[in-house]
Coordinates of C-alpha atoms in Angstrom, one line a residue:
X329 CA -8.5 -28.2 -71.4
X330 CA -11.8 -27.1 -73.2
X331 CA -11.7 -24.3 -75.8
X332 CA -14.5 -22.1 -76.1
X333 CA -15.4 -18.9 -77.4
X334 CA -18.0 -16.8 -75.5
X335 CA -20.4 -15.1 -78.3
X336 CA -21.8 -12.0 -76.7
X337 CA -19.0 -11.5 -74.6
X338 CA -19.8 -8.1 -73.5
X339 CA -23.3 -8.4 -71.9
X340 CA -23.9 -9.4 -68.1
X341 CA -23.7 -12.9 -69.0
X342 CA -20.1 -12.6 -70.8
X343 CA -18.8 -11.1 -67.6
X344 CA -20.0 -13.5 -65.9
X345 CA -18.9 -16.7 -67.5
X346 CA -15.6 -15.4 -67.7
X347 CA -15.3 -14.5 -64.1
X348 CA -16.1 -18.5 -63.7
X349 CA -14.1 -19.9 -66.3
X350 CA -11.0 -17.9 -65.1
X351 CA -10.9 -20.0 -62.0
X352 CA -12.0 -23.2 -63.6
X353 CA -8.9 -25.1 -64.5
X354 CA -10.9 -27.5 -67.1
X355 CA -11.7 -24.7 -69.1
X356 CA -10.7 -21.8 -71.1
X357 CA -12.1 -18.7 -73.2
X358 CA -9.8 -18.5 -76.0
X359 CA -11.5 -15.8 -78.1
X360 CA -15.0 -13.2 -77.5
X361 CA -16.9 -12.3 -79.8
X362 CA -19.5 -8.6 -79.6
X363 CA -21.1 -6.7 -82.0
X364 CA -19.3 -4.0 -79.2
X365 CA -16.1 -5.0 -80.1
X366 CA -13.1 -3.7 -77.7
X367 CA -13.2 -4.9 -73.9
X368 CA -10.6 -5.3 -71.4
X369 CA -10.4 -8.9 -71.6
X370 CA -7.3 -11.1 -71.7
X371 CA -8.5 -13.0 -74.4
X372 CA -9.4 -11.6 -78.2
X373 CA -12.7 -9.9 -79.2
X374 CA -13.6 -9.9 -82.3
X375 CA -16.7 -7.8 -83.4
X376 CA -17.9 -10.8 -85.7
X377 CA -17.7 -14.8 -85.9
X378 CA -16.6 -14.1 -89.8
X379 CA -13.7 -12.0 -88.2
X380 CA -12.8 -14.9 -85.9
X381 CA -9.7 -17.1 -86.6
X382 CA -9.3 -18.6 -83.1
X383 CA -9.6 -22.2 -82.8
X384 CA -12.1 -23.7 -80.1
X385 CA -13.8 -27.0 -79.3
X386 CA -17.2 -24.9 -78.7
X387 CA -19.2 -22.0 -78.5
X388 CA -21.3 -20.8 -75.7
X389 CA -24.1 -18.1 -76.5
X390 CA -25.5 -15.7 -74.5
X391 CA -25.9 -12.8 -77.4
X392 CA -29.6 -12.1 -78.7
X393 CA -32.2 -13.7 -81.0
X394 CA -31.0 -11.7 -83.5
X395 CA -27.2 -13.2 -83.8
X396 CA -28.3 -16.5 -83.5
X397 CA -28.5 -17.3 -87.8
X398 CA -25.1 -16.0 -88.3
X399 CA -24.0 -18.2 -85.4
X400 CA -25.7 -21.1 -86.3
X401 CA -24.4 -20.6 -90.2
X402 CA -20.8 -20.4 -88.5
X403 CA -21.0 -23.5 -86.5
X404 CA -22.6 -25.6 -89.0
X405 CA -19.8 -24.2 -91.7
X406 CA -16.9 -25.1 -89.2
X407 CA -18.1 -27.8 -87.2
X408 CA -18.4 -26.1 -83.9
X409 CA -21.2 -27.5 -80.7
X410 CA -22.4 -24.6 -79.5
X411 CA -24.0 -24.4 -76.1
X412 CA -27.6 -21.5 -77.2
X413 CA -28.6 -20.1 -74.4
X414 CA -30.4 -16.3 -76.3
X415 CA -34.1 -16.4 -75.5
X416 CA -36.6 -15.4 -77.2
X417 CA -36.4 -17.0 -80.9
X418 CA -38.7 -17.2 -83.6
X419 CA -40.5 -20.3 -85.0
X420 CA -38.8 -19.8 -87.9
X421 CA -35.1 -20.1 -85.8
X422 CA -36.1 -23.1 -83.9
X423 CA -36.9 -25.1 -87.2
X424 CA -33.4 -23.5 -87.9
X425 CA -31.2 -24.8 -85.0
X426 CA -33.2 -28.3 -85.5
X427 CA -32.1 -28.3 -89.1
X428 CA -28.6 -26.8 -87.9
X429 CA -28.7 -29.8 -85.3
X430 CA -28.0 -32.5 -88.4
X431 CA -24.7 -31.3 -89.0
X432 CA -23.3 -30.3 -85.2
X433 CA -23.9 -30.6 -81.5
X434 CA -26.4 -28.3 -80.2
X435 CA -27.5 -27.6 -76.5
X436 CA -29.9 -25.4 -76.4
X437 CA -31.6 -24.7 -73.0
X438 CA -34.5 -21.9 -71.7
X439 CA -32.6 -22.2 -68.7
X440 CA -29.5 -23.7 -67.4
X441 CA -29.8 -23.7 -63.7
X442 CA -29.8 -26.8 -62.3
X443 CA -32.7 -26.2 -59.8
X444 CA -35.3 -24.9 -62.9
X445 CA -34.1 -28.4 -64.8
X446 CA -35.2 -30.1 -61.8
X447 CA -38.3 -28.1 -61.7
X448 CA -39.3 -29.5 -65.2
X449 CA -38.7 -32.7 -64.0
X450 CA -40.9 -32.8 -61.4
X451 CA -43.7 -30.7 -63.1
X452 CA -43.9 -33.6 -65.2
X453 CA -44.6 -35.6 -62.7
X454 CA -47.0 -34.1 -60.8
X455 CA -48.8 -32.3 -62.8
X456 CA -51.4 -35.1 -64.3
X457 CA -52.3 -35.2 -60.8
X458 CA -53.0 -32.0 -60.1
X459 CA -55.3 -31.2 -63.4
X460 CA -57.1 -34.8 -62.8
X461 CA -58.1 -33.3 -59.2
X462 CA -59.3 -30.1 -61.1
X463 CA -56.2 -27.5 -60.3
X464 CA -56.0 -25.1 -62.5
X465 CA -52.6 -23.9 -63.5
X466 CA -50.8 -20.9 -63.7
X467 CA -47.6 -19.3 -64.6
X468 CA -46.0 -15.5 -63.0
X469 CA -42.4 -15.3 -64.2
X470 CA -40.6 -11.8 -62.6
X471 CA -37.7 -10.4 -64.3
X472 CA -35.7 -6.9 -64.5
X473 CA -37.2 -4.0 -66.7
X474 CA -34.0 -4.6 -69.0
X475 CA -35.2 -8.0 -70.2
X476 CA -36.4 -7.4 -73.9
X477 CA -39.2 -10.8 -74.3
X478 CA -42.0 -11.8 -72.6
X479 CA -43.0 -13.8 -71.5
X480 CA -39.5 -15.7 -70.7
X481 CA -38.3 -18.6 -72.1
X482 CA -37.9 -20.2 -68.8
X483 CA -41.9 -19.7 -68.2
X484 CA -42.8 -21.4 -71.8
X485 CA -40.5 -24.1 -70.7
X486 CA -42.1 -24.9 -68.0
X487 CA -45.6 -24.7 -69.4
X488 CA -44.4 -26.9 -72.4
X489 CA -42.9 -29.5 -69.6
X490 CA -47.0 -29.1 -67.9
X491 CA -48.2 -29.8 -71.1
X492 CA -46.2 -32.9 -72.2
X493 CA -47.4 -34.9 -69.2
X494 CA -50.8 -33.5 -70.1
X495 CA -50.8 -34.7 -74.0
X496 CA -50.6 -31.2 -75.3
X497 CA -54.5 -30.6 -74.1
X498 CA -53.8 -27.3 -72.9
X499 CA -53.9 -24.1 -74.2
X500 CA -51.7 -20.5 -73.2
X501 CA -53.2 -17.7 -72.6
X502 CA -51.1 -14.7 -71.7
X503 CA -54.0 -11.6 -71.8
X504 CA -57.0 -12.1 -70.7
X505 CA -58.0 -8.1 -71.0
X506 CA -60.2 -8.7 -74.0
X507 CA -62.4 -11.5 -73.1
X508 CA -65.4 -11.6 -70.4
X509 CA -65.6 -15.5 -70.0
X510 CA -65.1 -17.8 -66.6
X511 CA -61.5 -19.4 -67.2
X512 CA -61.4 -22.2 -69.2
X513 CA -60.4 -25.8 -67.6
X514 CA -58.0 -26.2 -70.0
X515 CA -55.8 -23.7 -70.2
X516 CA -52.4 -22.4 -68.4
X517 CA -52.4 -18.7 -68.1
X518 CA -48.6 -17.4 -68.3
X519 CA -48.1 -13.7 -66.4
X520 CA -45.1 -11.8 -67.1
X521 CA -43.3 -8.9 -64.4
X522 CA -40.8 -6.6 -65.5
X523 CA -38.9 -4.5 -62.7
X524 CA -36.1 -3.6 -61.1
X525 CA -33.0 -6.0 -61.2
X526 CA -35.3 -9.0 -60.0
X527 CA -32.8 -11.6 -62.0
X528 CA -35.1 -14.1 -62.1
X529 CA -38.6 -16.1 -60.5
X530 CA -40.7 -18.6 -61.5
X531 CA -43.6 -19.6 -59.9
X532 CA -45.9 -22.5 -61.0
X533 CA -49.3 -22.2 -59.4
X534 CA -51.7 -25.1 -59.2
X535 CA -55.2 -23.7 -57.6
X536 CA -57.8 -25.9 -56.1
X537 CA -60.8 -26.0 -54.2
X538 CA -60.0 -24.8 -51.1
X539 CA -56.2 -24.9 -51.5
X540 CA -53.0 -23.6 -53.5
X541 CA -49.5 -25.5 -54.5
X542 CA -47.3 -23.1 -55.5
X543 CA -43.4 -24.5 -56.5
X544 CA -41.3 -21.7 -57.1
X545 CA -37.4 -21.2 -58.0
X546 CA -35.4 -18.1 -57.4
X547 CA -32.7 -17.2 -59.2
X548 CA -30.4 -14.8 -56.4
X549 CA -27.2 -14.4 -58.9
X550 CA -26.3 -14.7 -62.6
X551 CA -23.7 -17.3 -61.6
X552 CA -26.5 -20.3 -61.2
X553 CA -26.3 -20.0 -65.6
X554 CA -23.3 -18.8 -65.9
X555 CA -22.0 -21.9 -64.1
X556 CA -24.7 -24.7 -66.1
X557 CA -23.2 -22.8 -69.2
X558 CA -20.0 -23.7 -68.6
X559 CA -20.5 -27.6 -67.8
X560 CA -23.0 -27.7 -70.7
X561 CA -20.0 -26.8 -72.5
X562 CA -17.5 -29.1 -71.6
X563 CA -19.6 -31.5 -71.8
X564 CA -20.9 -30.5 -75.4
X565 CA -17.1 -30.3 -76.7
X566 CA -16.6 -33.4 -79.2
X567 CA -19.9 -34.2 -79.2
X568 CA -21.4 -35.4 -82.3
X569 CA -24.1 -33.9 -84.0
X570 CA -27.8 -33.9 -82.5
X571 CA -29.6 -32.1 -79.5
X572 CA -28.8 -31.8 -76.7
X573 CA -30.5 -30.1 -73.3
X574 CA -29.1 -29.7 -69.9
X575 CA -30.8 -33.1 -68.6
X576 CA -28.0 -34.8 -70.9
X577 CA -25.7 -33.0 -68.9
X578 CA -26.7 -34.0 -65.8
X579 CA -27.4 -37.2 -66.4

């Protein structure tokens, strides 16, 4: 049985991992953790990782860009994998969880649905063909008007997975209100939506002459991370240090 503590245990994503991991028998959620402290879970809550003295095989995040040094100090002091899943983090915290990534098992993921991982991979395929016929490439993400980045971290991910296969040629532009130009060739434009309670849609847009590819995902439910979370984290539990991403997982 995996031990893990959920960090950010009270947002949307807390509820929802531990609605899964309650009727997962390979798992358990031993101890929370929220800056909102008191819930009506069956399992502790602490307001802060310094306050907690629960022990667990590994952490699963789904707090804010602004916990994420305090967690990483945390796991690197005790030793703990921890499965990051908060968005939108600065350069200066992703030199921090590679540099935390020496000393314990990361996984850190823009998205951990297993239909956007499969996305990526095909991206990668496909899309030298595309730009060597011309296409230009485009990005519209949609999400609810309570998400606080933009663009997401699932639409840079995909751009960055474009641009690999593409040897880092292109460029991404996400306004285009200031400049009077034609678009550049090389460049993917990145379009953010915020409304409603859309939870989440991706669509990757490869224009042509005379004709449009569009590969989309929709995300319908929460549950789709919640549930990647999970087996990112037992499969993260024991793991040495390093990074990790959700293609180790299911590999």
């Amino acid at each position: 049985m995996v031990k893990m503590i959920m960090h950010g245990c009270n947002g949307r994503m807390g509820h929802v991992i531990a609605d899964l991991v309650a009727a997962d028998d390979a798992i358990e959620i031993v101890a929370g953790v929220d800056a909102f402290g008191e819930s009506t879970y069956s399992f502790p809550v602490f307001k802060a990782l310094s306050e907690c003295n629960v022990d667990a095989d590994v952490i699963v995040d789904f707090s804010n860009a602004s916990a994420v040094d305090g967690l990483l100090d945390h796991c690197a002091a005790k030793g703990i994998p921890v499965v990051l899943c908060s968005t939108g983090l600065s350069e200066e915290q992703l030199s921090k969880v590679k540099v935390t990534s020496d000393k314990v098992a990361i996984l850190k993921s823009a998205n951990m649905s297993v239909g956007i991982n499969a996305l990526l991979k095909v991206l990668k395929e496909v899309s030298p063909m595309f730009a060597a016929a011309g296409f230009d490439i485009e990005i519209v993400e949609k999400h609810h008007n309570q998400k606080l980045d933009a663009p997401s971290g699932t639409a840079i991910a995909l751009a960055d997975s474009i641009n690999e296969s593409l040897s880092g040629e292109y460029d991404y532009v996400y306004d285009r209100s200031t400049r009077r130009e034609k678009r550049p060739v090389k460049e993917i434009g990145i379009s953010a939506v915020r409304g409603g309670t859309i939870v989440g849609d991706h669509d990757v847009i490869f224009a042509g002459q005379d004709e449009v590819v569009t590969l989309s995902h929709r995300a319908y439910s929460r549950a789709i991370f919640g549930k990647g979370a999970i087996e990112a984290a037992k499969f993260l539990a024991g793991k040495g240090p390093g990074m990790y991403d959700m293609s180790d997982v299911l590999a």
